[in-house]
Short mmCIF file of C-alpha atoms in Angstrom, two decimals:
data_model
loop_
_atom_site.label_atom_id
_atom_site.label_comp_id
_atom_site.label_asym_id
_atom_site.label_seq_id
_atom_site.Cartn_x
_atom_site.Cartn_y
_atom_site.Cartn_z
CA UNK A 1 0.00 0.00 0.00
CA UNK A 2 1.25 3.55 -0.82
CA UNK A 3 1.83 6.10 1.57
CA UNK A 4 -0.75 8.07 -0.27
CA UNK A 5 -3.22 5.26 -0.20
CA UNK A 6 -2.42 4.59 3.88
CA UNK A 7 -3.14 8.39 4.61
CA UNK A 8 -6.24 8.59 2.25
CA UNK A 9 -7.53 5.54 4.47
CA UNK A 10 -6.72 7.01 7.80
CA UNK A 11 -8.51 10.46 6.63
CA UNK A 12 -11.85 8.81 6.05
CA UNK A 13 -11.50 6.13 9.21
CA UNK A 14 -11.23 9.85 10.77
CA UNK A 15 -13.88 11.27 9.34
CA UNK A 16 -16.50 7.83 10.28
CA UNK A 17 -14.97 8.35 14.00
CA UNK A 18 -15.67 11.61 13.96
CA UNK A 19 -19.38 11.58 12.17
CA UNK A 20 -20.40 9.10 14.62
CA UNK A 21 -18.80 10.84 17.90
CA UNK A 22 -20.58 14.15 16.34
CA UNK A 23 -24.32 12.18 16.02
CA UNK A 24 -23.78 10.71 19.57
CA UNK A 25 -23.25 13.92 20.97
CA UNK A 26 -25.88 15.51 19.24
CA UNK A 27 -28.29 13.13 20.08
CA UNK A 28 -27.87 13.58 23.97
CA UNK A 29 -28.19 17.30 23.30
CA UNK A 30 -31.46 16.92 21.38
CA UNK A 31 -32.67 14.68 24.36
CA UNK A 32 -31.31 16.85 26.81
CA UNK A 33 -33.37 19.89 25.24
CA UNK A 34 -36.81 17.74 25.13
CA UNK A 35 -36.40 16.82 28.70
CA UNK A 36 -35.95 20.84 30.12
CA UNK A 37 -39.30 21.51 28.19
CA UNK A 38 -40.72 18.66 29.50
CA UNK A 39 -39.81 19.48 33.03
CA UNK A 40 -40.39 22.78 32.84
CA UNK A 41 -43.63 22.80 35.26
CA UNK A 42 -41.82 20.73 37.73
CA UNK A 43 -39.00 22.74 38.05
CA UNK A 44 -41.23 25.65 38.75
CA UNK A 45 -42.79 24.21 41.62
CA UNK A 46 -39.66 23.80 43.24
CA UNK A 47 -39.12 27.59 43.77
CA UNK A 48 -42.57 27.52 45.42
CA UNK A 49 -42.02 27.77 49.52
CA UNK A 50 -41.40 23.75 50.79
CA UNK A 51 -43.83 22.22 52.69
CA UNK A 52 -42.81 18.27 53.56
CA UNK A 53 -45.31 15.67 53.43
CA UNK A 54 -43.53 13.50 56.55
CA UNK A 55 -43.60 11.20 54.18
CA UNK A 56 -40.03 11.86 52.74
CA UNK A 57 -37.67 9.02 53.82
CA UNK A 58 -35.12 9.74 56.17
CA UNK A 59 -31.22 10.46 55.09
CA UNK A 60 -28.14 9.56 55.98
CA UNK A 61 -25.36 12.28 54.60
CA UNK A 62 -21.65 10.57 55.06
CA UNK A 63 -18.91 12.66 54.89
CA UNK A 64 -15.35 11.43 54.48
CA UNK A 65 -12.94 13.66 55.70
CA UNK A 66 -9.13 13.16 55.22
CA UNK A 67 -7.10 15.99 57.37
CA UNK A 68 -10.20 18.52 56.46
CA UNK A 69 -8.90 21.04 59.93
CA UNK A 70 -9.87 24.27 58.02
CA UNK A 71 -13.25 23.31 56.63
CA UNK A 72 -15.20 20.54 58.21
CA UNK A 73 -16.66 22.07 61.16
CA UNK A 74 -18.10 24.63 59.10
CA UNK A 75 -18.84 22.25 56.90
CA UNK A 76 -20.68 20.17 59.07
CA UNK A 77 -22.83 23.29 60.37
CA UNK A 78 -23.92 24.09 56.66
CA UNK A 79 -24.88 20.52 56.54
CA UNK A 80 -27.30 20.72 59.80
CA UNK A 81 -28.77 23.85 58.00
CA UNK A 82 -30.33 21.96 54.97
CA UNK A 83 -33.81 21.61 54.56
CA UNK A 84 -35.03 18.19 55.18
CA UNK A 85 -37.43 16.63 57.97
CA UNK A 86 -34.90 13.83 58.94
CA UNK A 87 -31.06 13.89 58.59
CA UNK A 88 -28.26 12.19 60.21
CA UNK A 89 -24.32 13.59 59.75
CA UNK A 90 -22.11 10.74 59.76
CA UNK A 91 -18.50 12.09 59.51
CA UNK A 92 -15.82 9.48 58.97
CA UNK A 93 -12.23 10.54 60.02
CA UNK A 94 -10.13 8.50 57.57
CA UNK A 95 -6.92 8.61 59.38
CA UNK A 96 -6.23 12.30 59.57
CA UNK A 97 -2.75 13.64 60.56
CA UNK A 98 -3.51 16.49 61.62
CA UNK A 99 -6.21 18.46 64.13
CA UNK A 100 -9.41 16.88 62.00
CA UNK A 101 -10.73 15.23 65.24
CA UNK A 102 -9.48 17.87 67.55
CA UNK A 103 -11.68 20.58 65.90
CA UNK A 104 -14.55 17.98 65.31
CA UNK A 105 -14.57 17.43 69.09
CA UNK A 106 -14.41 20.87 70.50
CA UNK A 107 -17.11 22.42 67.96
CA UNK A 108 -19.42 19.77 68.19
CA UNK A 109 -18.80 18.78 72.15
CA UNK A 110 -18.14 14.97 70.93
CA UNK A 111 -18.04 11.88 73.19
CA UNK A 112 -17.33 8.19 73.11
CA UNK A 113 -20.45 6.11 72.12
CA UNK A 114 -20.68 2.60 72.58
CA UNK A 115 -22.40 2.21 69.34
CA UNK A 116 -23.20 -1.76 67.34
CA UNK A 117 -20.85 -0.93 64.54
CA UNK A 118 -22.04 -3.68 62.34
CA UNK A 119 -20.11 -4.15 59.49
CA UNK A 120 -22.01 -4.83 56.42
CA UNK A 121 -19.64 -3.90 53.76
CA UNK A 122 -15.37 -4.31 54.15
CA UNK A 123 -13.56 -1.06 55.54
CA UNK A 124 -10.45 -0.76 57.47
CA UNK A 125 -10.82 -0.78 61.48
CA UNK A 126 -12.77 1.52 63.35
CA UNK A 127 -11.06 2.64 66.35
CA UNK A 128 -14.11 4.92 68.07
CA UNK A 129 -17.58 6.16 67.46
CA UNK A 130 -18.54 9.62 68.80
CA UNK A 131 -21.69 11.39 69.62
CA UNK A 132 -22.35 15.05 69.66
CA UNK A 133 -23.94 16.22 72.69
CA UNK A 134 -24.89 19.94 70.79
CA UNK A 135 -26.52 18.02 68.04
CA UNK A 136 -28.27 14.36 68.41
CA UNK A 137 -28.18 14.06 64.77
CA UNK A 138 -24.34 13.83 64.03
CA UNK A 139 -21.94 11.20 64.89
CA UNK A 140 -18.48 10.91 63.84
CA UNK A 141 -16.42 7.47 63.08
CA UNK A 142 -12.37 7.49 63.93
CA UNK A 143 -11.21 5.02 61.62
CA UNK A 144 -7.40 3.69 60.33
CA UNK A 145 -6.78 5.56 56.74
CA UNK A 146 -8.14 3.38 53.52
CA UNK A 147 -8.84 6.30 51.11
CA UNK A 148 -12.37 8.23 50.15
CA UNK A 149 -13.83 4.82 49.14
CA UNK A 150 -13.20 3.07 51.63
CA UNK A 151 -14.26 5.47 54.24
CA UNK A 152 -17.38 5.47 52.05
CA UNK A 153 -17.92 2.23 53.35
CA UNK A 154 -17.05 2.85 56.69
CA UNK A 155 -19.98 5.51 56.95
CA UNK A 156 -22.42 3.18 55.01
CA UNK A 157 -22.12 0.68 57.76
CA UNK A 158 -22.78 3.28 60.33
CA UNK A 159 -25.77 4.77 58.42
CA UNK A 160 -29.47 3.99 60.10
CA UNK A 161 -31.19 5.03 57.03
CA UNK A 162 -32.52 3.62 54.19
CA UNK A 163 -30.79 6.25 51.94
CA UNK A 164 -27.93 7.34 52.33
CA UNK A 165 -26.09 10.82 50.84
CA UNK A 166 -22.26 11.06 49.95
CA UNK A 167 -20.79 14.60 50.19
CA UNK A 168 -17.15 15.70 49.41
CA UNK A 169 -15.81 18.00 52.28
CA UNK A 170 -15.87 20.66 50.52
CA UNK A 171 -19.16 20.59 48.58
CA UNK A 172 -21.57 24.02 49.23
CA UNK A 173 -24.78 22.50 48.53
CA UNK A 174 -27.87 24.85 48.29
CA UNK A 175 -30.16 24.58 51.69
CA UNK A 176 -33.28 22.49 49.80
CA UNK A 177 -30.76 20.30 47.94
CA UNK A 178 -31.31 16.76 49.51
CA UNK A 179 -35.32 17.28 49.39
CA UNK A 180 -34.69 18.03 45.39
CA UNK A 181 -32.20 14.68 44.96
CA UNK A 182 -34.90 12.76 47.15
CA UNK A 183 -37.72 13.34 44.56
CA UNK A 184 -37.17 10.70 42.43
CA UNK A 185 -36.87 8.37 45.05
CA UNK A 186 -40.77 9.37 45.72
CA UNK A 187 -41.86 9.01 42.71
CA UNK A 188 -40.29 5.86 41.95
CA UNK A 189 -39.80 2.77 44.42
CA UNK A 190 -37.14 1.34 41.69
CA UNK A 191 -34.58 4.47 42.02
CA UNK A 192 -32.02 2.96 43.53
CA UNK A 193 -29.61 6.19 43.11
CA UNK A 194 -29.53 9.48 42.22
CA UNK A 195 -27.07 12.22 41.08
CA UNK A 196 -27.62 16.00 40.74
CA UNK A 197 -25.88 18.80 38.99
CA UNK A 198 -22.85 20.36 39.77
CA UNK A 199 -21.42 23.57 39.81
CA UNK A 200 -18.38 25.56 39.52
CA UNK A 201 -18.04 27.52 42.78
CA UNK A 202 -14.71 29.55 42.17
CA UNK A 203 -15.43 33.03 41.68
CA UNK A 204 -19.18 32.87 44.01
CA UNK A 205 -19.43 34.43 47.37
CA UNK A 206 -20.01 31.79 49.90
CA UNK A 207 -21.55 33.25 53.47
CA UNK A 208 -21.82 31.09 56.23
CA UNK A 209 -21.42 27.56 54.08
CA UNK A 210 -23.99 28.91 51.71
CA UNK A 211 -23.46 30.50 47.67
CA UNK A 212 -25.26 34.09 48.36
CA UNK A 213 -24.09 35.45 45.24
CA UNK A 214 -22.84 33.30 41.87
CA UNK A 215 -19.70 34.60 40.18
CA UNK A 216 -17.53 33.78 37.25
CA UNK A 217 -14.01 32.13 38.15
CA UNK A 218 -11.33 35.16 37.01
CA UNK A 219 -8.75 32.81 35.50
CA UNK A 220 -9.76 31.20 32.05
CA UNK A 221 -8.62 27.36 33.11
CA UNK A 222 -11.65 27.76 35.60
CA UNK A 223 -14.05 29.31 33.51
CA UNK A 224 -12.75 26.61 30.75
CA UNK A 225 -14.21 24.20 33.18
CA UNK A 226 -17.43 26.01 33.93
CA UNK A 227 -18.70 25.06 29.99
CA UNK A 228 -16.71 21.29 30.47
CA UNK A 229 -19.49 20.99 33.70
CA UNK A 230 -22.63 22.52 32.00
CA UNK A 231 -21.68 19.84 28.55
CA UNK A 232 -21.58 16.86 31.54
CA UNK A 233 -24.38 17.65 33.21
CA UNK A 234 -26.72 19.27 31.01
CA UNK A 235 -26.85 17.27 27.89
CA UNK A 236 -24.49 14.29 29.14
CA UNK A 237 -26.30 13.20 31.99
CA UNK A 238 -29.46 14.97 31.42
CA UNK A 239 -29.27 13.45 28.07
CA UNK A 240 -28.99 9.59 29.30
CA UNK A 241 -31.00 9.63 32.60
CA UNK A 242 -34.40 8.96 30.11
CA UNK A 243 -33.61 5.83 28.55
CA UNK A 244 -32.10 4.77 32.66
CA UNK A 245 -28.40 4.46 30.89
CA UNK A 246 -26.57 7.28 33.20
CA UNK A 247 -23.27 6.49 33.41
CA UNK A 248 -22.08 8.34 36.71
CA UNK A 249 -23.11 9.65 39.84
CA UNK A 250 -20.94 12.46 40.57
CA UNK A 251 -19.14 11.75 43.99
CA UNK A 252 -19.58 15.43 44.94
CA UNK A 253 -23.13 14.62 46.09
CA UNK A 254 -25.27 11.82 44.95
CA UNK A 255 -27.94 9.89 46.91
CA UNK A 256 -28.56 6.02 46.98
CA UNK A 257 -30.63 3.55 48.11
CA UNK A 258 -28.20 1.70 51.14
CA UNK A 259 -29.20 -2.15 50.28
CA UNK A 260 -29.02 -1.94 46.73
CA UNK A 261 -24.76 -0.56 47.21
CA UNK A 262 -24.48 -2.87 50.31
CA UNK A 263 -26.03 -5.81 48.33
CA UNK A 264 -23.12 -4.94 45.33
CA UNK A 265 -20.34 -4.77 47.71
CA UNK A 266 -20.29 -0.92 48.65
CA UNK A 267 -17.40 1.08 47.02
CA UNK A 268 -13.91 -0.56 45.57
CA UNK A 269 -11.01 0.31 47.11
CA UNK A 270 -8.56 -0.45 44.13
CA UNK A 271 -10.22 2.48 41.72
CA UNK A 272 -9.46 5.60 41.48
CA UNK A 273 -12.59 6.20 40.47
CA UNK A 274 -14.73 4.46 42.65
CA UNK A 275 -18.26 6.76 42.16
CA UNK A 276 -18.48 5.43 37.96
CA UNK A 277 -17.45 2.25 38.73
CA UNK A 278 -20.02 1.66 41.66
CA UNK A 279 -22.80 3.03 39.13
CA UNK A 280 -21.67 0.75 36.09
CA UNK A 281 -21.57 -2.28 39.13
CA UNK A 282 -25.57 -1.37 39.99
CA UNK A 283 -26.11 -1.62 36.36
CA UNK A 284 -24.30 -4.63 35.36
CA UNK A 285 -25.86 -6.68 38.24
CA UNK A 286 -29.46 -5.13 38.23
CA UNK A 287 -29.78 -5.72 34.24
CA UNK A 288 -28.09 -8.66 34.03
CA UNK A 289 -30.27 -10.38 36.94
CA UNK A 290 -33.28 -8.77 35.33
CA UNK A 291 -34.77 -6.94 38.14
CA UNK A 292 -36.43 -3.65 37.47
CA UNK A 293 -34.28 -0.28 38.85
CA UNK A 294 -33.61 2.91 38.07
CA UNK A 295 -30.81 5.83 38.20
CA UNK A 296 -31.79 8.81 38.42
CA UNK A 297 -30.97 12.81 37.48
CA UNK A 298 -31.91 15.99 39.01
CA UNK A 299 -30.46 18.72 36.57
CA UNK A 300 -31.25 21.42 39.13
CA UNK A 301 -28.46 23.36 40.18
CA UNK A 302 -27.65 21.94 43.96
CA UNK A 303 -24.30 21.28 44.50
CA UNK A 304 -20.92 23.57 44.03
CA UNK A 305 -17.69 22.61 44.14
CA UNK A 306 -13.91 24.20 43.86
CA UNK A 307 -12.12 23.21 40.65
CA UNK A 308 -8.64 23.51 39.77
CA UNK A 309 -7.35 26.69 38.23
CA UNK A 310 -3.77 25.76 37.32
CA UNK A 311 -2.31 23.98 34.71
CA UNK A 312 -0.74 21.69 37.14
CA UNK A 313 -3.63 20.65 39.30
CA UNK A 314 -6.09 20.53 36.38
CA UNK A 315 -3.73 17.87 34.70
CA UNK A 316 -3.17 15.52 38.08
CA UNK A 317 -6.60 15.73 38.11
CA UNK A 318 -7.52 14.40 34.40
CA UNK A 319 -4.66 12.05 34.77
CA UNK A 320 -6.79 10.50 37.54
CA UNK A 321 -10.19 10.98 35.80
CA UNK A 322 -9.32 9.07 32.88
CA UNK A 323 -7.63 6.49 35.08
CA UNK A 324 -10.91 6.22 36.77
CA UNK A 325 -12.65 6.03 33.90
CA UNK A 326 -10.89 2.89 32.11
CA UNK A 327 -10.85 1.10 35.42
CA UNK A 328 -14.69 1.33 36.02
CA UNK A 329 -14.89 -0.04 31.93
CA UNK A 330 -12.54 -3.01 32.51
CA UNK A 331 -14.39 -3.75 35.88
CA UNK A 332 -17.54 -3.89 34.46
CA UNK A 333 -16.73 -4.91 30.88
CA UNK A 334 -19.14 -7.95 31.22
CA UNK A 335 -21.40 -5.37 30.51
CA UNK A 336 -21.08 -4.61 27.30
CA UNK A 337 -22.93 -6.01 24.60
CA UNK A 338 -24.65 -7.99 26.76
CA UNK A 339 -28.00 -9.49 25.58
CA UNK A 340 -30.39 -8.65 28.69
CA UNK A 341 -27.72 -4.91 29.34
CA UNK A 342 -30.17 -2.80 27.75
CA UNK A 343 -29.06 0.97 26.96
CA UNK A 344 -26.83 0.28 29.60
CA UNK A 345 -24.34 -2.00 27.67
CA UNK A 346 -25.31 -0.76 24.02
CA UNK A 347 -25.55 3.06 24.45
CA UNK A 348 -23.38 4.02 27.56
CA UNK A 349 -20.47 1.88 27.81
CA UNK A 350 -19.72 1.45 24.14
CA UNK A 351 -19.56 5.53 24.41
CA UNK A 352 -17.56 5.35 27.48
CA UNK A 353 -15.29 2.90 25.61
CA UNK A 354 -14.95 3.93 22.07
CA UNK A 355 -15.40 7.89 22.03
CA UNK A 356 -14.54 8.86 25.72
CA UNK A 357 -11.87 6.17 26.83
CA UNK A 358 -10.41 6.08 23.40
CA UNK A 359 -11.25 9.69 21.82
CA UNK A 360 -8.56 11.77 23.23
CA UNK A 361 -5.99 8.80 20.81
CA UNK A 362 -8.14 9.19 17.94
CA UNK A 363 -7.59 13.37 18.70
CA UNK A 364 -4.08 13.30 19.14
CA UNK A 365 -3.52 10.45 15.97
CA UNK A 366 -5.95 12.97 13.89
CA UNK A 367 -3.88 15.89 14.62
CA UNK A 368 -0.44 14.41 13.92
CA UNK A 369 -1.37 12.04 10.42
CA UNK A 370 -2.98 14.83 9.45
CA UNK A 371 -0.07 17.60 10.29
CA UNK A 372 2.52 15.04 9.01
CA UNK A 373 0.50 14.74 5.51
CA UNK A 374 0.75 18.29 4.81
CA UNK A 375 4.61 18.90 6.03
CA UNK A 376 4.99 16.44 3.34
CA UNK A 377 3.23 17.51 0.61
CA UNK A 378 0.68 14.74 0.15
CA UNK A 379 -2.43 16.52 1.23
CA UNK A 380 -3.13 19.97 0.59
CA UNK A 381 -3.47 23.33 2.38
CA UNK A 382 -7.30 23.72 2.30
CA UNK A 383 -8.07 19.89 3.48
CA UNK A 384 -5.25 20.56 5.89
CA UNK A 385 -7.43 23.97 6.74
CA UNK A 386 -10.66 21.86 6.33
CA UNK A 387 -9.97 19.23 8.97
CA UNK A 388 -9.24 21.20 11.64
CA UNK A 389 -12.01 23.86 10.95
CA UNK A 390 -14.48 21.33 11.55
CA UNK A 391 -13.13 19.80 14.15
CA UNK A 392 -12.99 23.40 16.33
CA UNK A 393 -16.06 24.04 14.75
CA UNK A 394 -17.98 21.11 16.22
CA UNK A 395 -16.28 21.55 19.51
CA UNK A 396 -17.77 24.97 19.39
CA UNK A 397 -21.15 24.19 18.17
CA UNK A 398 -21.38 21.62 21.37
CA UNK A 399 -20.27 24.26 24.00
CA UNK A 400 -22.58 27.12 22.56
CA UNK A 401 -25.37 23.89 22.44
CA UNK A 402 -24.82 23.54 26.42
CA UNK A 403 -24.80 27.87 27.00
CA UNK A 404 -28.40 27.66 25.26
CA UNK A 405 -29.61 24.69 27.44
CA UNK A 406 -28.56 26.73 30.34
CA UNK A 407 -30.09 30.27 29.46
CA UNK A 408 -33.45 27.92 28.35
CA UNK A 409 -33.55 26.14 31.77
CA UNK A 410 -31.92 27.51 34.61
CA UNK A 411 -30.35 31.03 33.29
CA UNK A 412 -27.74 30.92 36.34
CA UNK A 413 -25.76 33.36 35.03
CA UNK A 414 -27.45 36.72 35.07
CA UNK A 415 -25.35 39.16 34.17
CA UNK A 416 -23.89 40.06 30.71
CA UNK A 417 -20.50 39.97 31.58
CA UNK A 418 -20.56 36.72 32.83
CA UNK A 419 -22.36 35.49 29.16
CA UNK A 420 -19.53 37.04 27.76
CA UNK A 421 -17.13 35.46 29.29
CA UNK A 422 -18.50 32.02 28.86
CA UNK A 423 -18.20 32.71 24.94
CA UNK A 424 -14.47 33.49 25.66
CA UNK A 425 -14.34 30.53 27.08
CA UNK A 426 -15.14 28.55 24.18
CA UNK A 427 -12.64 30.35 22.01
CA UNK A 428 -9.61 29.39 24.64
CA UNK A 429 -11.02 25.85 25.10
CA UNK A 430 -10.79 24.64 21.61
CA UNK A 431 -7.47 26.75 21.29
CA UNK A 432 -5.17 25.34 22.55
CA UNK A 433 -6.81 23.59 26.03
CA UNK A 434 -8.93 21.08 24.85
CA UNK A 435 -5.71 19.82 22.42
CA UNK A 436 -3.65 19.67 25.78
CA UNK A 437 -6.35 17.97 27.89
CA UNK A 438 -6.49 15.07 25.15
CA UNK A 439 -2.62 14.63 26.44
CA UNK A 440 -3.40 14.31 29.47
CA UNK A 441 -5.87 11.63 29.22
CA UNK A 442 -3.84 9.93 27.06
CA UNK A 443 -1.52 9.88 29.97
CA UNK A 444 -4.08 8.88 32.34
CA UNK A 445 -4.43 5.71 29.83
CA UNK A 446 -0.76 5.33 29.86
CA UNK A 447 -0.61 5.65 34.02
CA UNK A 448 -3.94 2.72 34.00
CA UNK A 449 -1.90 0.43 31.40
CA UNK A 450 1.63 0.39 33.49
CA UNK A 451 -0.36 0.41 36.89
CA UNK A 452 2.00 3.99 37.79
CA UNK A 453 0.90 6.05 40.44
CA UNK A 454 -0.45 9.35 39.82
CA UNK A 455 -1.71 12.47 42.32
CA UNK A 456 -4.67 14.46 42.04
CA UNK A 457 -6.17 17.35 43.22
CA UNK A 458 -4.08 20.69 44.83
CA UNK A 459 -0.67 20.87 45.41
CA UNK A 460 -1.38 20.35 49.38
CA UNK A 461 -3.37 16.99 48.85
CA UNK A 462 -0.75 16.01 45.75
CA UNK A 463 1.63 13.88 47.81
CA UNK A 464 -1.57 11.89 50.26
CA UNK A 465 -3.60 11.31 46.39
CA UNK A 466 0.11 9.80 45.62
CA UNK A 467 0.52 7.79 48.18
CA UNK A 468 -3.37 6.67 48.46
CA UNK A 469 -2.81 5.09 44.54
CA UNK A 470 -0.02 3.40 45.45
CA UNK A 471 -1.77 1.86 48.56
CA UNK A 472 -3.97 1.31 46.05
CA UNK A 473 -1.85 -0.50 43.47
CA UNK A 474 -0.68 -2.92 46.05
CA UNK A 475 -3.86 -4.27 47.12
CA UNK A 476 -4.96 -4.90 42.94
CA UNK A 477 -1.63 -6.77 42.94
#
């Protein structure tokens, strides 16, 4: 075969990848904009003043905190401020270092309780249970360090309640939040989880654990991200939640039914992205055994959450992401294609597999066959000029497709300025970020096919995420 011939065959096995990756998305958009109609009316209601039935189910909200001095007692008082008829705090100290415990026990006036600690799924050891004598309603586990997951699991055997809520420790989450994530549970005795939407929260002014005013992040890596959140969660998730395929349930805040995770095992310890895999788990056994279920979405704004606004700590953290990603696939790869998976295993994890695991290869192949072709001579200027016009031009038409489903639904950002600045963003996405990103997951592939270590997160928590995956590593070997 000629060199000519090879590169005309590449060109048009890119163009098929990138028709069908362009139809995939734009299908979930399309569904995504028929579901905000559609839910129009009930969104409305929900601005109404909240009167409780007493029939809403009582919640557990676990919290794992890993040498969280600075923020969890404040934390934990936005938490008893939420608007819900019956909620228990369970606060698991995963090993801290530092004055976690200290601070938990002086603010909150904890004791020793001689508590049944039944253990229902595995954790590491539990050392003490504590009560707070200022509030009845939170308790706090001292446990050995095991990670986020596994402290996950630590809380879930403490929880008394039939569902249970996973926060990060530093999630704001708006005061009627768990009552909105707890609907679907209502109106369906199948839901066996639920995730909501979240939010960028750099640039908002937070008073007393609440967002009082939104803002735009200053720096453009942040605002970057606001658009990369509003294409997840308004026509990616909002988009699959219909047809019960959604493939995540962010681990910001998401809301589960506590038999149906106990019953699968509770969270993995040897992921680094233990919230996907757990909701690829609950659909690979639920389909497969053939019982009926369902995962839910709320697309209401409820949840905010600090993203990273440097290079550095934007990359650990899509190093780890993608990492996550291709170990909830291969954990759950009995999944695909399966005969009884439903939309699960044709429509979700085919996409996860083929045009999110593998896209950011396809990118970076695209961009150098192509780039080599011309530097040679054997393709011209203008379908040099061609292929990456429509590939930017896509990527725009997406983000500008997710900046009208937010103006049509929700409208969070008000002001002009901060419109503007969201169109900015698209420009300095597809210039020059989004080509870097693809790197970086191609890395994260790289760090899941070696089994390396990697960090996520700020430069503070870099060296604990480090040492957490290699803890990690040693118990998949």
């Amino acid at each position: 075969m000629t060199l000519l011939r090879l590169i005309e065959v590449v060109q048009w096995a890119f163009l098929a990848y990138f028709i069908a990756l362009t139809v995939s998305y734009l299908a979930l958009n399309l569904v995504s904009l028929r579901v905000i109609a559609r839910d129009a009316d009930a969104r409305a209601s929900l601005l109404l003043p909240r009167f409780f039935s007493r029939l809403e189910p009582p919640v557990s909200i676990i919290v794992p905190a890993f040498n969280e001095e600075e923020t969890i007692a404040g934390t934990i008082r936005c938490l008893l401020q939420l608007e819900y008829p019956e909620l228990e705090i369970v606060v698991v100290n995963d090993g801290s270092t530092d004055r976690t415990l200290e601070v938990l026990t002086r603010e909150f006036e904890l004791v020793p309780f001689p508590e049944a600690y039944r253990i229902s799924v595995p954790s590491t050891p539990v050392r003490r249970v504590y009560r707070s004598l200022r509030h009845r309603n939170v308790r706090v586990l001292d446990k050995s360090n095991g990670g986020k997951a596994d402290a996950m699991n630590a809380g879930i055997n403490a929880a008394r309640y039939p569902l249970f809520c996973a926060v990060d420790g530093d999630s704001v989450l708006q005061r009627d939040s768990v009552a909105r994530v707890v609907r679907p549970f209502l109106e369906d005795p199948t839901t066996i989880a639920c995730g909501g939407t979240i939010r960028v929260l750099n640039g908002c002014r937070v008073v007393d654990g609440f967002v009082e005013e939104i803002g735009m992040p200053r720096g453009w890596i942040a605002r970057v991200q606001v658009l990369e959140y509003l294409r997840a969660f308004l026509f990616g998730r909002l988009g699959w939640a219909p047809v019960n395929a959604l493939p995540n349930v962010s681990g910001a805040f998401g809301m589960f039914r506590r038999t149906a995770v106990i019953e699968a095992g509770g969270y993995r310890t040897d992921t680094v992205g233990e919230d996907m895999e757990l909701v690829l788990r609950l659909h690979r056994l639920y389909r497969l055994s053939g019982r009926p279920y369902r995962i839910s979405f709320v697309p209401d704004p409820i949840c905010w959450t600090e993203v990273p606004d440097t290079l550095a700590a934007l990359r650990r953290q899509r190093v780890r992401w993608h990492r996550g990603l291709l170990e909830a696939i291969a954990a759950n790869r009995q999944l695909l294609f399966h005969r009884r998976g439903g939309a699960a295993a044709w429509l979700t994890v085919p996409n996860l597999l083929f045009f999110e695991a593998f896209g950011p290869v396809v990118e970076v192949a695209g961009y150098l066959v192509i780039g080599a072709a011309w530097a040679l001579g054997v393709i011209s200027w203008s379908s040099f000029a061609a292929f990456f016009t429509a590939a930017l031009g896509v990527a725009t038409l997406l983000s500008a497709n997710a900046l009208l489903l937010e103006e049509k639904s929700f409208h969070v950002y008000q002001r002009p300025k901060q419109l503007a600045a969201l169109i900015g963003a698209v420009l300095v996405e597809n210039l020059g970020l989004r080509q870097l990103t693809a790197f970086w997951r191609i890395s994260g592939m790289l760090s899941w096919l070696f089994n390396r270590p990697i960090a996520w997160g700020s430069p503070a928590t870099a060296a604990a995420a480090d040492a957490q995956a290699r803890e990690d590593a040693g118990r998949a070997a």
